[in-house]
mmCIF file of C-alpha atoms and ligand atoms in Angstrom:
data_model
loop_
_atom_site.group_PDB
_atom_site.id
_atom_site.type_symbol
_atom_site.label_atom_id
_atom_site.label_comp_id
_atom_site.label_asym_id
_atom_site.label_seq_id
_atom_site.Cartn_x
_atom_site.Cartn_y
_atom_site.Cartn_z
ATOM 1 C CA MET J 1 0.263 -31.343 -78.355
ATOM 2 C CA LYS J 2 2.186 -34.266 -76.490
ATOM 3 C CA ILE J 3 -0.081 -36.201 -74.137
ATOM 4 C CA ASN J 4 0.553 -37.684 -70.746
ATOM 5 C CA GLU J 5 2.128 -41.036 -72.140
ATOM 6 C CA ASN J 6 2.004 -42.452 -68.645
ATOM 7 C CA TYR J 7 -1.390 -43.575 -68.843
ATOM 8 C CA LYS J 8 -0.723 -45.994 -71.494
ATOM 9 C CA LYS J 9 0.827 -48.255 -68.957
ATOM 10 C CA LEU J 10 -2.508 -48.592 -67.547
ATOM 11 C CA GLU J 11 -5.450 -50.945 -67.781
ATOM 12 C CA VAL J 12 -7.294 -49.962 -69.983
ATOM 13 C CA SER J 13 -10.794 -49.486 -67.382
ATOM 14 C CA TYR J 14 -10.594 -48.740 -63.522
ATOM 15 C CA LEU J 15 -11.343 -51.908 -61.935
ATOM 16 C CA PHE J 16 -14.627 -51.341 -60.900
ATOM 17 C CA SER J 17 -15.836 -49.844 -64.058
ATOM 18 C CA THR J 18 -14.958 -52.949 -65.668
ATOM 19 C CA ILE J 19 -16.886 -55.327 -63.636
ATOM 20 C CA ALA J 20 -19.861 -52.794 -63.994
ATOM 21 C CA LYS J 21 -19.318 -53.251 -67.620
ATOM 22 C CA LYS J 22 -19.287 -56.665 -67.762
ATOM 23 C CA VAL J 23 -22.561 -56.587 -65.136
ATOM 24 C CA ASN J 24 -24.476 -54.438 -67.414
ATOM 25 C CA GLU J 25 -23.870 -56.615 -70.053
ATOM 26 C CA PHE J 26 -24.695 -60.061 -68.470
ATOM 27 C CA ILE J 27 -28.072 -57.952 -67.171
ATOM 28 C CA ARG J 28 -28.796 -56.910 -70.650
ATOM 29 C CA ASN J 29 -28.624 -60.214 -71.969
ATOM 30 C CA ASN J 30 -30.264 -62.389 -69.485
ATOM 31 C CA PRO J 31 -33.031 -59.579 -68.228
ATOM 32 C CA ASP J 32 -34.936 -62.453 -66.040
ATOM 33 C CA LYS J 33 -32.058 -63.329 -63.917
ATOM 34 C CA LYS J 34 -31.718 -61.765 -60.412
ATOM 35 C CA VAL J 35 -28.301 -60.447 -59.984
ATOM 36 C CA ILE J 36 -26.940 -59.719 -56.436
ATOM 37 C CA ARG J 37 -24.129 -57.539 -56.331
ATOM 38 C CA LEU J 38 -21.214 -58.079 -53.426
ATOM 39 C CA GLY J 39 -18.448 -56.456 -55.894
ATOM 40 C CA ILE J 40 -17.819 -52.717 -55.455
ATOM 41 C CA GLY J 41 -18.196 -51.666 -51.647
ATOM 42 C CA ASP J 42 -21.161 -50.156 -51.895
ATOM 43 C CA VAL J 43 -22.976 -49.352 -49.233
ATOM 44 C CA THR J 44 -27.035 -50.509 -49.248
ATOM 45 C CA ARG J 45 -28.939 -48.777 -45.876
ATOM 46 C CA PRO J 46 -29.852 -45.532 -45.848
ATOM 47 C CA LEU J 47 -27.634 -42.705 -44.303
ATOM 48 C CA CYS J 48 -28.956 -42.471 -40.705
ATOM 49 C CA LYS J 49 -31.518 -39.596 -39.082
ATOM 50 C CA SER J 50 -29.565 -37.943 -37.907
ATOM 51 C CA VAL J 51 -27.483 -37.229 -40.658
ATOM 52 C CA ILE J 52 -30.552 -36.424 -42.556
ATOM 53 C CA GLU J 53 -32.144 -33.792 -40.296
ATOM 54 C CA ALA J 54 -28.744 -32.156 -40.072
ATOM 55 C CA ILE J 55 -28.774 -31.652 -44.153
ATOM 56 C CA LYS J 56 -32.532 -30.766 -44.386
ATOM 57 C CA SER J 57 -31.646 -27.990 -41.786
ATOM 58 C CA ALA J 58 -28.654 -27.068 -43.792
ATOM 59 C CA THR J 59 -30.435 -26.958 -46.568
ATOM 60 C CA ASP J 60 -32.776 -24.843 -45.165
ATOM 61 C CA GLU J 61 -30.224 -22.355 -44.122
ATOM 62 C CA MET J 62 -29.143 -22.350 -47.428
ATOM 63 C CA GLY J 63 -32.872 -20.674 -48.345
ATOM 64 C CA THR J 64 -32.828 -17.934 -46.447
ATOM 65 C CA PHE J 65 -30.070 -14.261 -46.757
ATOM 66 C CA GLU J 66 -28.699 -14.857 -43.102
ATOM 67 C CA GLY J 67 -28.326 -18.363 -43.108
ATOM 68 C CA PHE J 68 -26.610 -18.476 -46.861
ATOM 69 C CA ARG J 69 -23.204 -19.608 -47.747
ATOM 70 C CA GLY J 70 -21.029 -19.184 -50.478
ATOM 71 C CA TYR J 71 -17.432 -20.072 -50.778
ATOM 72 C CA GLY J 72 -16.592 -22.100 -47.391
ATOM 73 C CA PRO J 73 -13.207 -22.681 -46.497
ATOM 74 C CA GLU J 74 -11.144 -25.349 -48.758
ATOM 75 C CA GLN J 75 -9.898 -27.291 -45.754
ATOM 76 C CA GLY J 76 -13.350 -27.152 -44.184
ATOM 77 C CA TYR J 77 -15.415 -26.001 -41.338
ATOM 78 C CA ASP J 78 -14.446 -25.774 -38.375
ATOM 79 C CA PHE J 79 -17.431 -27.194 -36.768
ATOM 80 C CA LEU J 80 -16.717 -30.498 -38.730
ATOM 81 C CA LYS J 81 -12.998 -30.227 -37.522
ATOM 82 C CA GLU J 82 -13.897 -29.308 -34.379
ATOM 83 C CA GLU J 83 -15.919 -32.914 -34.220
ATOM 84 C CA ILE J 84 -12.876 -34.824 -36.240
ATOM 85 C CA GLN J 85 -10.470 -33.445 -33.247
ATOM 86 C CA LYS J 86 -12.557 -34.535 -30.497
ATOM 87 C CA TYR J 87 -13.182 -38.059 -32.278
ATOM 88 C CA TYR J 88 -9.345 -38.312 -32.366
ATOM 89 C CA ALA J 89 -9.002 -36.935 -28.928
ATOM 90 C CA ARG J 90 -11.138 -40.423 -27.951
ATOM 91 C CA LYS J 91 -8.415 -42.381 -29.461
ATOM 92 C CA ASN J 92 -5.882 -40.622 -27.145
ATOM 93 C CA VAL J 93 -4.736 -39.053 -30.707
ATOM 94 C CA SER J 94 -3.967 -34.748 -30.271
ATOM 95 C CA LEU J 95 -4.697 -32.876 -33.504
ATOM 96 C CA ASP J 96 -4.313 -29.339 -34.322
ATOM 97 C CA LEU J 97 -7.127 -27.654 -36.258
ATOM 98 C CA ASP J 98 -5.192 -27.130 -39.223
ATOM 99 C CA GLU J 99 -3.875 -30.565 -39.235
ATOM 100 C CA ILE J 100 -7.445 -31.831 -40.303
ATOM 101 C CA PHE J 101 -8.583 -31.066 -44.173
ATOM 102 C CA ILE J 102 -11.982 -32.307 -45.116
ATOM 103 C CA SER J 103 -12.222 -33.535 -48.369
ATOM 104 C CA ASP J 104 -14.570 -35.401 -50.581
ATOM 105 C CA GLY J 105 -13.373 -38.611 -50.044
ATOM 106 C CA ALA J 106 -10.452 -40.791 -48.968
ATOM 107 C CA LYS J 107 -9.808 -41.672 -53.022
ATOM 108 C CA SER J 108 -9.929 -37.884 -54.379
ATOM 109 C CA ASP J 109 -7.249 -36.994 -51.856
ATOM 110 C CA LEU J 110 -4.986 -40.310 -52.028
ATOM 111 C CA GLY J 111 -4.646 -39.763 -55.716
ATOM 112 C CA ASN J 112 -4.185 -35.937 -54.874
ATOM 113 C CA ILE J 113 -1.769 -36.438 -52.364
ATOM 114 C CA LEU J 114 1.149 -36.887 -54.769
ATOM 115 C CA ASP J 115 1.057 -33.495 -56.165
ATOM 116 C CA LEU J 116 3.048 -32.790 -52.834
ATOM 117 C CA PHE J 117 5.947 -35.447 -53.678
ATOM 118 C CA SER J 118 8.866 -35.862 -56.565
ATOM 119 C CA THR J 119 7.974 -38.216 -59.079
ATOM 120 C CA ASP J 120 11.419 -39.808 -58.432
ATOM 121 C CA ASN J 121 10.470 -41.107 -55.232
ATOM 122 C CA THR J 122 10.317 -44.579 -54.944
ATOM 123 C CA VAL J 123 7.154 -46.008 -53.819
ATOM 124 C CA LEU J 124 6.360 -49.023 -51.521
ATOM 125 C CA ILE J 125 2.687 -50.695 -52.519
ATOM 126 C CA PRO J 126 1.707 -54.014 -50.721
ATOM 127 C CA ASP J 127 0.100 -56.382 -53.483
ATOM 128 C CA PRO J 128 -2.786 -57.269 -53.597
ATOM 129 C CA VAL J 129 -4.148 -53.647 -52.142
ATOM 130 C CA TYR J 130 -6.962 -50.782 -53.459
ATOM 131 C CA PRO J 131 -5.688 -50.307 -57.114
ATOM 132 C CA VAL J 132 -5.929 -46.476 -56.491
ATOM 133 C CA TYR J 133 -2.515 -46.493 -55.079
ATOM 134 C CA VAL J 134 -0.987 -48.264 -58.159
ATOM 135 C CA ASP J 135 -2.927 -46.424 -60.775
ATOM 136 C CA THR J 136 -2.335 -42.627 -59.662
ATOM 137 C CA ASN J 137 1.177 -43.530 -59.000
ATOM 138 C CA LEU J 138 1.448 -44.989 -62.657
ATOM 139 C CA MET J 139 0.097 -41.849 -64.223
ATOM 140 C CA GLN J 140 2.874 -39.841 -62.981
ATOM 141 C CA ASN J 141 5.449 -42.271 -63.522
ATOM 142 C CA ARG J 142 6.800 -43.065 -60.309
ATOM 143 C CA ASN J 143 8.830 -46.082 -59.788
ATOM 144 C CA ILE J 144 7.262 -48.595 -57.582
ATOM 145 C CA ILE J 145 8.285 -51.601 -55.832
ATOM 146 C CA PHE J 146 5.328 -54.450 -54.742
ATOM 147 C CA LEU J 147 5.676 -55.730 -51.343
ATOM 148 C CA LYS J 148 4.231 -59.022 -51.501
ATOM 149 C CA ALA J 149 1.076 -60.005 -48.913
ATOM 150 C CA ASP J 150 0.195 -63.500 -48.807
ATOM 151 C CA GLN J 151 -1.073 -66.460 -46.619
ATOM 152 C CA GLN J 152 2.294 -66.592 -45.079
ATOM 153 C CA ASN J 153 2.393 -63.137 -43.893
ATOM 154 C CA ASP J 154 -1.434 -62.992 -43.046
ATOM 155 C CA PHE J 155 -1.722 -60.636 -45.515
ATOM 156 C CA LEU J 156 0.425 -58.021 -43.395
ATOM 157 C CA PRO J 157 3.763 -57.878 -45.296
ATOM 158 C CA MET J 158 6.390 -56.083 -42.952
ATOM 159 C CA PRO J 159 9.212 -53.485 -43.712
ATOM 160 C CA ASP J 160 12.031 -55.050 -45.793
ATOM 161 C CA GLU J 161 15.268 -53.412 -44.575
ATOM 162 C CA SER J 162 17.239 -54.023 -48.054
ATOM 163 C CA ILE J 163 13.951 -51.845 -49.730
ATOM 164 C CA LYS J 164 14.959 -48.615 -49.886
ATOM 165 C CA ALA J 165 11.388 -46.753 -50.400
ATOM 166 C CA ASP J 166 10.408 -42.884 -50.332
ATOM 167 C CA LEU J 167 6.803 -43.715 -49.687
ATOM 168 C CA ILE J 168 4.846 -46.048 -48.124
ATOM 169 C CA TYR J 169 0.882 -47.122 -48.757
ATOM 170 C CA LEU J 170 -0.653 -48.899 -45.635
ATOM 171 C CA CYS J 171 -4.599 -49.833 -45.790
ATOM 172 C CA SER J 172 -5.600 -51.314 -42.406
ATOM 173 C CA PRO J 173 -8.056 -52.639 -41.913
ATOM 174 C CA ASN J 174 -7.146 -53.847 -45.479
ATOM 175 C CA ASN J 175 -8.977 -52.973 -48.599
ATOM 176 C CA PRO J 176 -9.137 -55.894 -50.074
ATOM 177 C CA THR J 177 -7.876 -58.850 -47.454
ATOM 178 C CA GLY J 178 -9.637 -57.247 -44.469
ATOM 179 C CA ALA J 179 -6.405 -57.808 -42.510
ATOM 180 C CA VAL J 180 -5.661 -55.526 -39.742
ATOM 181 C CA TYR J 181 -2.008 -54.543 -38.334
ATOM 182 C CA ASN J 182 -1.434 -54.404 -34.855
ATOM 183 C CA LYS J 183 0.290 -51.761 -32.728
ATOM 184 C CA SER J 184 4.108 -53.263 -32.690
ATOM 185 C CA GLN J 185 3.337 -54.200 -36.943
ATOM 186 C CA LEU J 186 2.679 -50.696 -36.980
ATOM 187 C CA GLU J 187 5.444 -49.263 -34.554
ATOM 188 C CA LYS J 188 7.608 -51.248 -37.043
ATOM 189 C CA TRP J 189 6.410 -49.595 -39.951
ATOM 190 C CA VAL J 190 6.854 -46.071 -38.090
ATOM 191 C CA GLN J 191 10.335 -46.802 -37.081
ATOM 192 C CA TYR J 192 11.286 -47.748 -40.786
ATOM 193 C CA ALA J 193 9.698 -45.051 -42.256
ATOM 194 C CA LEU J 194 11.690 -42.693 -39.769
ATOM 195 C CA LYS J 195 14.752 -44.167 -40.418
ATOM 196 C CA ASN J 196 14.490 -44.056 -44.350
ATOM 197 C CA ASN J 197 12.960 -40.578 -44.500
ATOM 198 C CA ALA J 198 10.055 -42.080 -45.955
ATOM 199 C CA VAL J 199 6.240 -40.417 -45.258
ATOM 200 C CA ILE J 200 3.089 -43.713 -44.973
ATOM 201 C CA LEU J 201 -0.078 -42.543 -46.921
ATOM 202 C CA PHE J 202 -2.122 -44.322 -44.194
ATOM 203 C CA ASP J 203 -5.529 -45.445 -45.582
ATOM 204 C CA SER J 204 -8.042 -45.647 -42.658
ATOM 205 C CA ALA J 205 -11.246 -45.575 -44.385
ATOM 206 C CA TYR J 206 -12.550 -48.860 -43.075
ATOM 207 C CA GLU J 207 -11.135 -48.256 -39.372
ATOM 208 C CA CYS J 208 -14.717 -47.765 -37.885
ATOM 209 C CA PHE J 209 -15.108 -52.020 -38.579
ATOM 210 C CA ILE J 210 -12.626 -52.405 -35.977
ATOM 211 C CA SER J 211 -13.975 -54.297 -32.780
ATOM 212 C CA ASP J 212 -10.812 -55.071 -31.013
ATOM 213 C CA SER J 213 -9.915 -51.553 -28.902
ATOM 214 C CA ASN J 214 -6.129 -53.337 -28.792
ATOM 215 C CA LEU J 215 -6.000 -52.744 -32.337
ATOM 216 C CA PRO J 216 -5.216 -49.030 -33.781
ATOM 217 C CA SER J 217 -7.350 -47.642 -35.972
ATOM 218 C CA SER J 218 -5.680 -44.742 -36.331
ATOM 219 C CA ILE J 219 -1.261 -44.543 -37.247
ATOM 220 C CA PHE J 220 -1.183 -41.508 -35.082
ATOM 221 C CA GLU J 221 -1.807 -44.159 -32.115
ATOM 222 C CA ILE J 222 1.529 -45.157 -32.596
ATOM 223 C CA GLU J 223 4.602 -43.410 -31.153
ATOM 224 C CA GLY J 224 6.595 -41.196 -33.919
ATOM 225 C CA ALA J 225 3.808 -41.491 -36.461
ATOM 226 C CA LYS J 226 3.277 -37.958 -36.660
ATOM 227 C CA SER J 227 6.882 -37.336 -38.166
ATOM 228 C CA CYS J 228 6.674 -39.304 -41.170
ATOM 229 C CA ALA J 229 2.501 -40.192 -41.323
ATOM 230 C CA ILE J 230 -0.065 -38.949 -43.532
ATOM 231 C CA GLU J 231 -3.670 -40.735 -42.843
ATOM 232 C CA PHE J 232 -7.357 -40.753 -44.893
ATOM 233 C CA CYS J 233 -10.206 -41.245 -43.739
ATOM 234 C CA SER J 234 -13.552 -41.539 -45.220
ATOM 235 C CA LEU J 235 -17.038 -41.176 -44.393
ATOM 236 C CA SER J 236 -18.017 -43.188 -46.932
ATOM 237 C CA LYS J 237 -18.414 -46.987 -45.328
ATOM 238 C CA THR J 238 -18.648 -45.019 -41.663
ATOM 239 C CA ALA J 239 -21.747 -43.442 -42.333
ATOM 240 C CA GLY J 240 -22.742 -44.436 -46.002
ATOM 241 C CA PHE J 241 -21.638 -41.307 -47.464
ATOM 242 C CA THR J 242 -20.561 -43.442 -51.289
ATOM 243 C CA GLY J 243 -23.072 -41.053 -52.616
ATOM 244 C CA THR J 244 -22.844 -38.037 -50.306
ATOM 245 C CA ARG J 245 -19.010 -37.463 -50.210
ATOM 246 C CA CYS J 246 -17.027 -37.101 -47.161
ATOM 247 C CA GLY J 247 -13.736 -37.437 -45.506
ATOM 248 C CA TYR J 248 -11.078 -36.261 -43.720
ATOM 249 C CA THR J 249 -6.912 -36.021 -44.764
ATOM 250 C CA ILE J 250 -4.621 -35.094 -41.193
ATOM 251 C CA VAL J 251 -1.497 -33.870 -42.273
ATOM 252 C CA PRO J 252 0.605 -33.074 -39.013
ATOM 253 C CA PHE J 253 2.805 -30.182 -38.642
ATOM 254 C CA GLU J 254 5.644 -32.485 -37.454
ATOM 255 C CA LEU J 255 5.964 -33.171 -41.688
ATOM 256 C CA ASN J 256 8.799 -31.162 -42.985
ATOM 257 C CA PHE J 257 11.260 -31.734 -44.941
ATOM 258 C CA ASP J 258 13.878 -30.063 -47.288
ATOM 259 C CA ASN J 259 12.529 -27.069 -45.018
ATOM 260 C CA MET J 260 8.932 -27.040 -46.299
ATOM 261 C CA SER J 261 5.887 -28.103 -44.307
ATOM 262 C CA LEU J 262 3.762 -31.055 -46.367
ATOM 263 C CA ASN J 263 0.824 -29.414 -44.098
ATOM 264 C CA LYS J 264 1.365 -26.365 -45.399
ATOM 265 C CA MET J 265 2.107 -27.562 -48.867
ATOM 266 C CA TRP J 266 -1.231 -29.441 -48.651
ATOM 267 C CA LEU J 267 -2.996 -26.398 -47.574
ATOM 268 C CA ARG J 268 -1.498 -24.369 -51.083
ATOM 269 C CA ARG J 269 -2.390 -26.907 -52.754
ATOM 270 C CA GLN J 270 -5.939 -27.218 -51.881
ATOM 271 C CA THR J 271 -6.355 -23.722 -51.560
ATOM 272 C CA THR J 272 -5.706 -23.806 -55.302
ATOM 273 C CA LYS J 273 -7.460 -26.926 -56.697
ATOM 274 C CA PHE J 274 -10.145 -27.708 -54.597
ATOM 275 C CA ASN J 275 -13.463 -25.419 -53.209
ATOM 276 C CA GLY J 276 -14.153 -27.501 -50.860
ATOM 277 C CA VAL J 277 -16.773 -29.726 -49.750
ATOM 278 C CA PRO J 278 -20.649 -28.388 -49.928
ATOM 279 C CA TYR J 279 -21.720 -26.834 -46.752
ATOM 280 C CA ILE J 280 -24.711 -29.136 -46.481
ATOM 281 C CA VAL J 281 -22.664 -32.021 -46.707
ATOM 282 C CA GLN J 282 -20.156 -30.656 -44.105
ATOM 283 C CA ARG J 283 -23.049 -30.549 -41.714
ATOM 284 C CA GLY J 284 -24.675 -33.764 -42.037
ATOM 285 C CA ALA J 285 -20.679 -35.118 -41.697
ATOM 286 C CA GLN J 286 -21.390 -32.637 -38.102
ATOM 287 C CA ALA J 287 -24.000 -35.213 -37.163
ATOM 288 C CA VAL J 288 -22.305 -38.417 -37.863
ATOM 289 C CA PHE J 289 -20.122 -37.432 -35.046
ATOM 290 C CA SER J 290 -22.895 -36.373 -32.420
ATOM 291 C CA GLU J 291 -24.012 -39.144 -30.051
ATOM 292 C CA LYS J 292 -26.528 -39.792 -31.301
ATOM 293 C CA GLY J 293 -25.371 -39.870 -35.012
ATOM 294 C CA GLN J 294 -23.000 -42.545 -33.196
ATOM 295 C CA LYS J 295 -25.453 -44.755 -32.282
ATOM 296 C CA GLU J 296 -27.351 -44.494 -35.606
ATOM 297 C CA ILE J 297 -24.110 -45.584 -37.645
ATOM 298 C CA LYS J 298 -22.777 -47.999 -35.215
ATOM 299 C CA GLU J 299 -26.187 -50.097 -35.767
ATOM 300 C CA ASN J 300 -25.714 -49.956 -39.499
ATOM 301 C CA ILE J 301 -21.885 -50.811 -39.196
ATOM 302 C CA GLU J 302 -23.399 -53.857 -37.075
ATOM 303 C CA TYR J 303 -25.957 -55.089 -39.630
ATOM 304 C CA TYR J 304 -23.277 -55.242 -42.247
ATOM 305 C CA LYS J 305 -20.898 -57.157 -39.939
ATOM 306 C CA ARG J 306 -23.408 -59.751 -39.759
ATOM 307 C CA ASN J 307 -23.973 -60.300 -43.447
ATOM 308 C CA ALA J 308 -19.806 -60.313 -43.161
ATOM 309 C CA SER J 309 -20.503 -63.211 -41.016
ATOM 310 C CA LEU J 310 -23.391 -65.063 -43.106
ATOM 311 C CA ILE J 311 -20.514 -65.019 -45.395
ATOM 312 C CA SER J 312 -17.983 -66.301 -43.627
ATOM 313 C CA GLN J 313 -20.232 -69.314 -42.253
ATOM 314 C CA THR J 314 -20.715 -70.614 -46.070
ATOM 315 C CA LEU J 315 -17.289 -70.201 -46.866
ATOM 316 C CA LYS J 316 -16.281 -72.524 -43.500
ATOM 317 C CA LYS J 317 -19.011 -75.201 -44.265
ATOM 318 C CA HIS J 318 -17.181 -75.864 -47.343
ATOM 319 C CA ASN J 319 -13.201 -75.303 -45.943
ATOM 320 C CA ILE J 320 -12.694 -72.256 -48.018
ATOM 321 C CA TYR J 321 -9.668 -70.690 -47.156
ATOM 322 C CA PHE J 322 -10.383 -66.754 -46.104
ATOM 323 C CA THR J 323 -9.737 -63.717 -44.570
ATOM 324 C CA GLY J 324 -11.554 -60.625 -43.214
ATOM 325 C CA GLY J 325 -15.176 -60.306 -42.468
ATOM 326 C CA ILE J 326 -14.366 -59.859 -38.478
ATOM 327 C CA HIS J 327 -12.638 -56.068 -38.483
ATOM 328 C CA SER J 328 -13.809 -55.304 -42.292
ATOM 329 C CA PRO J 329 -16.647 -55.397 -44.713
ATOM 330 C CA TYR J 330 -14.528 -57.642 -46.350
ATOM 331 C CA ILE J 331 -14.108 -61.263 -47.050
ATOM 332 C CA TRP J 332 -10.920 -62.550 -49.437
ATOM 333 C CA LEU J 333 -11.225 -66.018 -50.007
ATOM 334 C CA LYS J 334 -9.329 -68.233 -51.849
ATOM 335 C CA CYS J 335 -10.953 -69.487 -55.255
ATOM 336 C CA PRO J 336 -12.228 -72.988 -55.290
ATOM 337 C CA ASN J 337 -10.798 -75.736 -57.043
ATOM 338 C CA ASN J 338 -7.759 -73.588 -57.865
ATOM 339 C CA MET J 339 -9.874 -71.596 -60.038
ATOM 340 C CA LYS J 340 -8.214 -68.393 -61.417
ATOM 341 C CA SER J 341 -9.803 -64.816 -59.914
ATOM 342 C CA TRP J 342 -11.649 -63.683 -63.313
ATOM 343 C CA GLU J 343 -12.830 -67.183 -64.025
ATOM 344 C CA PHE J 344 -14.552 -67.491 -60.891
ATOM 345 C CA PHE J 345 -16.042 -64.187 -61.291
ATOM 346 C CA ASP J 346 -17.340 -65.210 -64.895
ATOM 347 C CA TYR J 347 -18.245 -68.710 -63.088
ATOM 348 C CA LEU J 348 -20.260 -67.000 -60.066
ATOM 349 C CA LEU J 349 -21.915 -64.692 -62.239
ATOM 350 C CA GLN J 350 -23.085 -67.123 -65.106
ATOM 351 C CA ASN J 351 -24.117 -69.820 -62.524
ATOM 352 C CA ILE J 352 -25.978 -67.851 -59.578
ATOM 353 C CA GLN J 353 -25.760 -64.285 -60.786
ATOM 354 C CA ILE J 354 -23.511 -63.454 -57.571
ATOM 355 C CA VAL J 355 -21.086 -60.115 -58.852
ATOM 356 C CA GLY J 356 -17.988 -60.507 -56.420
ATOM 357 C CA THR J 357 -14.319 -58.738 -57.076
ATOM 358 C CA PRO J 358 -11.596 -60.862 -58.867
ATOM 359 C CA GLY J 359 -8.311 -60.812 -56.593
ATOM 360 C CA ALA J 360 -6.145 -60.693 -59.588
ATOM 361 C CA GLY J 361 -7.683 -56.451 -59.966
ATOM 362 C CA PHE J 362 -6.120 -55.744 -56.397
ATOM 363 C CA GLY J 363 -2.409 -56.994 -57.871
ATOM 364 C CA GLN J 364 -0.304 -59.834 -59.353
ATOM 365 C CA ASN J 365 -0.604 -61.728 -55.569
ATOM 366 C CA GLY J 366 -4.276 -60.961 -55.954
ATOM 367 C CA GLU J 367 -4.359 -64.208 -58.399
ATOM 368 C CA GLY J 368 -6.593 -67.114 -57.482
ATOM 369 C CA PHE J 369 -8.556 -65.205 -54.843
ATOM 370 C CA PHE J 370 -11.698 -63.402 -54.871
ATOM 371 C CA ARG J 371 -13.516 -60.714 -52.619
ATOM 372 C CA LEU J 372 -17.014 -60.479 -51.814
ATOM 373 C CA THR J 373 -18.309 -57.506 -49.540
ATOM 374 C CA SER J 374 -20.913 -57.848 -46.832
ATOM 375 C CA PHE J 375 -22.861 -54.443 -48.125
ATOM 376 C CA ASN J 376 -25.699 -55.953 -49.675
ATOM 377 C CA THR J 377 -28.672 -55.892 -47.725
ATOM 378 C CA CYS J 378 -29.610 -58.732 -45.439
ATOM 379 C CA GLU J 379 -31.755 -60.717 -47.657
ATOM 380 C CA ASN J 380 -29.711 -60.084 -49.991
ATOM 381 C CA THR J 381 -26.568 -61.916 -48.805
ATOM 382 C CA LYS J 382 -28.871 -64.453 -47.597
ATOM 383 C CA GLU J 383 -30.046 -65.342 -50.920
ATOM 384 C CA ALA J 384 -26.407 -65.184 -52.646
ATOM 385 C CA MET J 385 -25.191 -67.673 -49.093
ATOM 386 C CA GLU J 386 -28.079 -69.798 -50.286
ATOM 387 C CA ARG J 387 -27.055 -70.025 -54.150
ATOM 388 C CA LEU J 388 -23.788 -70.157 -53.295
ATOM 389 C CA ASP J 389 -24.081 -73.394 -50.706
ATOM 390 C CA ASN J 390 -25.994 -75.257 -53.502
ATOM 391 C CA LEU J 391 -23.124 -74.621 -55.899
ATOM 392 C CA LEU J 392 -20.571 -75.417 -53.910
ATOM 393 C CA THR J 393 -22.402 -78.823 -52.589
HETATM 394 C C1 MLT Q 401 -14.083 -50.945 -53.160
HETATM 395 O O1 MLT Q 401 -14.786 -51.815 -53.428
HETATM 396 O O2 MLT Q 401 -12.770 -51.278 -53.097
HETATM 397 C C2 MLT Q 401 -14.141 -49.515 -52.767
HETATM 398 O O3 MLT Q 401 -16.106 -48.961 -52.515
HETATM 399 C C3 MLT Q 401 -13.700 -48.450 -53.453
HETATM 400 C C4 MLT Q 401 -13.609 -47.296 -53.453
HETATM 401 O O4 MLT Q 401 -14.071 -46.985 -51.670
HETATM 402 O O5 MLT Q 401 -13.229 -46.408 -53.919
#
C-alpha cells in the first residue's frame, strides 16, 4: 500500500483547526478570561423564523407514511432548484434547472469539482485566498501559479496574458480581503478564460453582502461566462447555515471540452459519490428564498454589517490600513508596527483575548495582515473593539 504522498506537502493541520487548537489551549490555561472570537467566519444569529417553520413542518412530514422521503435526487429537489432559478432570474441570469446542483456547502464542491479536471492542469490562485483552493490542489499534485493580490492592486489581481492557466479561482467578495471585482474587471477575466480555454471556479459564497447593485454578485452576469465558469454558492453566510449545511453549484450546459459536457460529468460524479442534502434541510433552504425569508435573512446580514462598521471605525481611529467590511463580513487589516500575522494573533490573544485569523494563513502575501470577522454578536464586537481601542491607545 502506498499513501497519497501529496499530503506531505500540506501544512500539518487546516488553518482554522490550528487556530481552534491554539485558542482551546489558551482557554484551558486561562479559564477566568473571556475570549471573543472574531476568527473563523462562523455566524452567531439563529436561523430565521421562516426556515425553522419549514424545517419543523418537513420533520413532521417525515414522520408520516405519506410524507416520508428516502433517497432524494442527488442533485437536489426541484422545489429548491426552482427558487434558486428565480433568484438568478432576478439578477437577469437565466438558468435551466439541470444546471443547478444542491450541495452541502461551497467548501465540499470546491474541492470535489477537481474530480472533473486532469491533474496535468495548471491552476491560477490569487494570494491571499481561502486556503481550500490551494490545499485541494496540493492533494492532487496540480501545478499552482499564485497571483499576487496586494495594496497596489486593491487585492483584486487581474489576468496576466503571459501566464497560461487552465483553472482559475476567483472569490468575490473575497475571502479574506473583502475586495469585490466590478463588472469590467470580471469581463477581463472571462475574456482571458475564453481565450485560454480555461475554466473559472467562481466562489460567490459572500454575494449576499454586496450592497451596491452595480457590482456583480454572480459571474454569470458577465457575457460569455456560461462558456467558461462554474459558480459555487452557499447559504452558510447568507442564511446562517454553517451548521445546517446547504449550498448550490451552477454548472452551465455550455461548458463542453474534448467532446465532454462538464455538466454531465458533474451529474455523473454526484450521482456516484453523493446522496444529496437531507430533505428537511432543503425545505429549510427553500424558505430562505421566500419573501418573508429574504426579509428575515437581510435583517441578519444588516446586523453583521453594523458589526463590521464598528470594527472599521476602531481601525480608522487608529489610522490602521484595512479593506473590506462594506460588501463583506471580513475586515482585512495591516498589523500595527509591522508585526507579523501570527505575532499579532498571539499578541491579541494574550493581551485582550480577541481571536482573529492571521493573514499569513491565507498565503504568502497575507503575511503582515490580519482578518477580523463581523459574525459575532453586537455586544461581543463592541466589547472586543473597546479592548482593541484601549490596547492601541
Ligand atoms: C472562513 O472563516 O474563512 C470560513 O468560515 C471558512 C469556510 O467557510 O469554510
